[in-house]
XYZ file of C-alpha atoms in Angstrom:
334
model
C -6.417 58.752 -19.233
C -6.483 55.286 -19.871
C -5.869 52.570 -16.997
C -3.379 49.691 -17.326
C -5.349 46.139 -17.413
C -5.989 44.375 -14.443
C -3.889 41.532 -14.044
C -5.488 38.750 -11.958
C -3.363 37.298 -9.331
C -2.682 33.723 -9.486
C -4.466 31.646 -7.156
C -2.627 30.578 -4.108
C -2.506 26.445 -4.586
C -5.539 24.740 -2.717
C -3.239 23.377 0.269
C -2.053 26.770 0.492
C -5.407 28.616 0.649
C -7.845 26.608 2.298
C -6.065 26.152 5.785
C -5.979 22.508 5.407
C -2.404 22.060 6.383
C -2.383 24.283 9.431
C -5.306 22.132 10.733
C -4.194 19.055 9.979
C -4.297 16.257 12.884
C -1.064 13.916 13.464
C -1.307 10.601 15.053
C 0.873 7.266 15.846
C -0.562 3.895 16.263
C 1.962 1.067 17.512
C 1.365 -1.748 15.601
C 0.870 -5.810 16.586
C 4.052 -6.514 15.069
C 6.792 -5.209 13.414
C 6.199 -4.692 9.783
C 8.988 -4.056 7.462
C 10.998 -2.629 10.259
C 8.105 -0.369 11.514
C 6.650 -0.494 15.217
C 4.529 2.477 15.191
C 2.526 3.656 12.062
C 2.558 7.931 12.071
C 0.597 9.694 9.784
C -1.247 13.058 9.554
C -5.419 13.557 8.366
C -6.331 16.588 6.810
C -10.195 17.413 6.595
C -11.856 19.171 3.472
C -15.602 19.672 2.064
C -15.690 15.959 1.091
C -14.368 14.427 4.219
C -11.080 13.540 5.809
C -8.003 12.492 3.677
C -4.647 10.719 4.893
C -1.383 11.696 4.477
C 1.352 9.318 5.890
C 4.654 8.988 3.831
C 6.812 6.994 5.356
C 9.732 8.542 7.312
C 12.677 7.806 4.742
C 10.412 10.006 2.287
C 11.905 13.233 1.152
C 9.557 16.471 -0.140
C 9.541 15.348 -3.864
C 8.155 11.787 -2.927
C 5.697 12.572 -0.077
C 3.968 15.078 -2.919
C 2.046 12.395 -4.253
C 1.167 11.113 -0.992
C -0.201 14.897 -0.215
C -1.855 14.994 -3.353
C -4.022 11.842 -2.578
C -4.666 13.369 1.007
C -5.745 16.544 -0.817
C -8.010 14.183 -3.431
C -9.979 12.780 -0.565
C -10.359 16.056 1.674
C -11.669 17.951 -1.721
C -12.693 16.188 -4.343
C -13.986 12.959 -3.439
C -13.824 9.314 -5.359
C -15.202 8.035 -8.590
C -18.632 6.192 -8.707
C -18.123 2.379 -7.293
C -19.156 -0.151 -9.800
C -19.229 -2.967 -6.887
C -20.051 -2.671 -3.147
C -17.749 -5.390 -1.822
C -13.869 -6.017 -2.177
C -12.246 -9.109 -1.732
C -9.217 -9.148 0.234
C -6.030 -11.047 1.369
C -4.754 -11.697 4.905
C -1.072 -10.535 5.779
C 0.872 -12.879 7.216
C 4.311 -11.273 8.667
C 7.635 -12.557 8.571
C 6.565 -14.470 11.790
C 6.992 -18.150 13.065
C 5.229 -21.111 11.727
C 2.828 -21.304 14.591
C 1.939 -17.301 14.596
C 1.391 -17.463 10.738
C -0.904 -20.275 11.136
C -2.966 -18.456 14.042
C -3.167 -14.805 12.046
C -4.792 -17.400 8.858
C -7.202 -18.860 11.070
C -8.359 -15.989 12.845
C -9.075 -14.265 9.337
C -12.115 -15.195 7.082
C -9.667 -14.937 4.100
C -9.138 -17.126 1.574
C -6.222 -15.842 0.078
C -2.901 -15.016 2.178
C 0.307 -12.797 1.072
C 3.107 -14.142 3.277
C 6.085 -11.648 3.777
C 9.538 -13.236 2.983
C 12.911 -12.131 2.374
C 13.156 -10.404 5.968
C 15.776 -7.837 5.942
C 16.118 -8.320 9.451
C 17.251 -11.679 9.248
C 21.295 -11.542 8.317
C 21.937 -15.488 7.367
C 20.370 -16.001 4.057
C 20.334 -20.094 4.953
C 18.118 -19.042 8.051
C 16.248 -16.473 6.110
C 15.091 -19.041 3.542
C 14.081 -21.885 5.890
C 12.042 -19.331 7.899
C 10.375 -18.362 4.669
C 9.631 -22.082 3.645
C 8.234 -23.003 7.053
C 5.955 -19.784 6.899
C 4.449 -20.221 3.731
C 4.108 -24.183 4.567
C 2.238 -23.128 7.926
C 0.026 -20.839 5.664
C -0.740 -23.826 3.101
C -1.760 -25.738 5.963
C -4.141 -23.389 7.800
C -5.867 -22.412 4.243
C -6.008 -26.257 3.107
C -5.225 -26.745 -0.504
C -8.165 -24.423 -1.609
C -6.667 -21.251 -0.661
C -4.459 -19.148 -2.547
C -1.191 -17.958 -1.296
C 1.158 -15.189 -2.514
C 4.553 -14.222 -1.491
C 6.153 -10.675 -0.696
C 9.723 -10.141 -0.843
C 9.829 -6.474 -1.156
C 12.831 -6.898 -3.853
C 14.498 -8.735 -1.195
C 16.146 -11.003 -3.625
C 18.830 -11.299 -6.486
C 17.718 -13.412 -8.893
C 19.665 -16.425 -8.270
C 18.416 -16.521 -4.869
C 14.521 -15.966 -6.475
C 15.294 -18.723 -8.405
C 15.932 -20.966 -5.850
C 13.671 -19.997 -3.240
C 10.592 -19.878 -5.407
C 11.465 -23.435 -6.977
C 11.117 -24.587 -3.289
C 8.112 -22.428 -2.537
C 6.502 -23.589 -5.930
C 5.059 -26.877 -4.129
C 2.691 -25.157 -1.983
C 0.896 -23.623 -5.255
C 1.710 -19.843 -5.282
C -0.721 -17.623 -7.091
C 2.100 -14.929 -7.801
C 5.154 -13.652 -6.140
C 5.205 -9.967 -5.552
C 8.619 -7.856 -6.120
C 11.037 -10.633 -5.552
C 13.912 -8.689 -6.885
C 14.461 -4.659 -6.989
C 14.719 -3.852 -10.149
C 12.902 -3.907 -13.296
C 15.855 -5.560 -15.272
C 16.208 -8.231 -12.560
C 12.733 -8.711 -12.492
C 12.712 -9.283 -16.255
C 15.257 -11.856 -16.123
C 13.644 -13.749 -13.394
C 10.352 -13.662 -14.966
C 12.048 -16.009 -18.063
C 13.239 -18.347 -15.775
C 10.646 -19.192 -13.380
C 6.404 -20.137 -13.905
C 5.055 -18.324 -10.889
C 3.659 -15.109 -11.987
C 5.080 -11.733 -11.090
C 4.000 -8.837 -9.381
C 5.130 -5.732 -9.569
C 4.788 -3.058 -6.637
C 7.578 -1.001 -5.714
C 8.445 -0.430 -9.230
C 5.368 1.271 -9.531
C 5.720 4.487 -8.215
C 5.276 7.087 -10.842
C 2.803 7.584 -13.504
C 5.643 6.864 -16.089
C 6.585 3.709 -14.419
C 3.881 1.291 -15.369
C 4.720 1.721 -19.131
C 8.471 0.865 -18.173
C 7.369 -2.315 -16.554
C 5.266 -3.552 -19.230
C 7.916 -2.449 -21.870
C 10.736 -4.558 -19.882
C 8.326 -7.699 -19.919
C 8.949 -7.525 -16.162
C 5.942 -8.379 -14.250
C 2.093 -10.089 -14.842
C 0.704 -8.239 -12.861
C 0.562 -4.696 -11.100
C 0.283 -3.831 -7.331
C -1.151 -0.096 -7.135
C -1.306 2.143 -3.890
C -3.368 5.133 -3.895
C -1.099 7.234 -1.633
C 2.206 6.686 -3.508
C 0.299 7.247 -6.606
C -1.453 10.442 -5.957
C -4.980 9.464 -5.127
C -7.547 7.216 -6.584
C -7.837 8.945 -9.636
C -4.278 8.874 -10.733
C -4.192 5.061 -9.780
C -7.004 4.932 -12.361
C -5.130 6.310 -14.885
C -2.043 4.139 -14.083
C -3.708 1.201 -14.456
C -5.724 1.747 -17.638
C -1.768 3.094 -19.099
C -0.258 -0.211 -17.565
C -2.643 -2.756 -19.016
C -1.935 -5.206 -16.526
C -4.204 -6.812 -13.769
C -4.082 -5.014 -10.746
C -3.990 -5.923 -6.956
C -5.112 -2.705 -5.155
C -2.782 -2.960 -1.724
C -2.212 -0.399 1.132
C 0.435 1.496 2.942
C -0.429 0.330 6.330
C -3.073 3.136 6.681
C -5.671 3.615 9.074
C -9.522 3.378 7.871
C -9.526 6.696 6.229
C -6.570 5.969 4.022
C -7.741 2.508 3.375
C -11.051 3.751 2.241
C -9.571 5.411 -0.585
C -7.902 2.031 -1.626
C -11.032 0.450 -1.420
C -12.552 3.076 -3.454
C -9.982 2.797 -6.278
C -10.817 -1.112 -5.982
C -14.242 -0.136 -6.284
C -13.699 1.519 -9.296
C -12.058 -0.490 -11.597
C -13.475 -2.015 -14.460
C -12.092 -5.752 -13.454
C -11.020 -6.930 -10.608
C -9.253 -10.553 -10.783
C -7.778 -11.099 -7.611
C -8.155 -10.414 -3.882
C -6.616 -7.094 -2.736
C -4.163 -6.305 0.217
C -6.441 -3.949 2.045
C -7.183 -5.869 5.338
C -4.352 -4.300 7.162
C -6.156 -3.192 10.264
C -5.214 -6.084 12.076
C -1.563 -4.686 11.812
C -2.321 -1.706 13.888
C -3.350 -1.434 17.254
C -6.146 0.950 17.117
C -7.656 3.298 14.534
C -8.929 7.061 13.644
C -12.521 5.715 13.155
C -15.184 4.629 15.326
C -16.195 1.804 12.794
C -12.700 0.341 11.377
C -12.661 -0.913 7.827
C -11.929 -4.501 8.972
C -12.666 -7.703 7.176
C -15.382 -9.765 7.338
C -15.861 -13.576 5.171
C -12.867 -12.478 3.310
C -14.072 -8.996 1.815
C -14.202 -5.447 2.742
C -17.593 -3.157 2.549
C -17.253 -0.198 0.238
C -17.896 2.608 2.217
C -15.989 5.664 3.915
C -15.714 5.555 7.760
C -15.256 9.588 8.693
C -12.482 10.249 11.343
C -13.473 9.788 15.187
C -12.246 12.568 17.088
C -12.487 10.795 20.171
C -10.695 7.811 18.601
C -8.219 10.163 16.765
C -7.128 11.914 20.527
C -5.990 8.311 21.512
C -3.195 8.065 19.201
C -2.655 12.166 18.408
C 0.562 13.615 18.734
C 2.639 16.880 17.856
C 1.278 17.944 14.615
C 4.280 20.415 13.842
C 6.707 18.342 12.371
C 3.750 16.893 10.000
C 2.943 20.323 8.959
C 6.324 21.206 7.840
C 6.352 17.604 5.836
C 3.420 18.626 4.321
C 4.432 22.191 3.180
C 7.401 20.855 2.069
C 5.725 18.342 0.179
C 3.488 20.927 -1.376
C 6.092 22.704 -3.360
C 6.167 19.918 -5.262
C 2.413 19.926 -6.281
């Protein structure tokens, strides 16, 4: 009597089979100032054979979009990252939507010679007041940096085309390196680019593997800003950079040092790195989950991977249940 052939069982996905999700640790760290409407940065850490990975999609992100953030955390925890081609990464200081005096203080306290200044603050409803505040903030940063420093502004898609043309022409006297995501859509970015001389960078427009090709085809940007978590990991981000063919700025998603290390790994692995990276964001958090945070010194970050420290993590730890559920829901889209 012949036996029916054994059909091998399909292996369970890694995120299901290794207990990584069940054992994740969740954190909530207050921020030093409100940033993009956030006052507390929440997320989760996943431990694996290669180390720790960070899973911290923002609250408004659903399971499908959060899946890329989970893929990034799992890559960090299980696979590690490509070999670096440099041992230090130049970084910018980030200036939130604060008053001029506070902007000067932030820049003066940093060793960075490049500053990214947040503009188009959504919390300010009066457009004239918002524009005046933006100009005063950028002027204060130029004063703090001196003529040799570099300034870039980030509007997070907050301007319409006509407003962007007007405000960027007013800011041009401060010598802008580039303007990051001044308008929300690729079409608006492309139109603006035809009317201003300041280079434009795409950030929110780069979220999926096909996005960089659309950015390039639309003629919407001169530079792309890449973040590891939203793109699905270091290797995925490297593929995006190669497909796009535009200069890259690596930035953070307000990560802890565990997440920042992945951003540093991406910046360290890129063949060329013509711009300072937006990775010096530990100063936006009141604490960290490591004992040796990735903080800038002399305008640079070292290429290293600080492990999560359980004592530090315990200071900020919260109920992991909701984050387990978010990770499980996101895992369905991997």
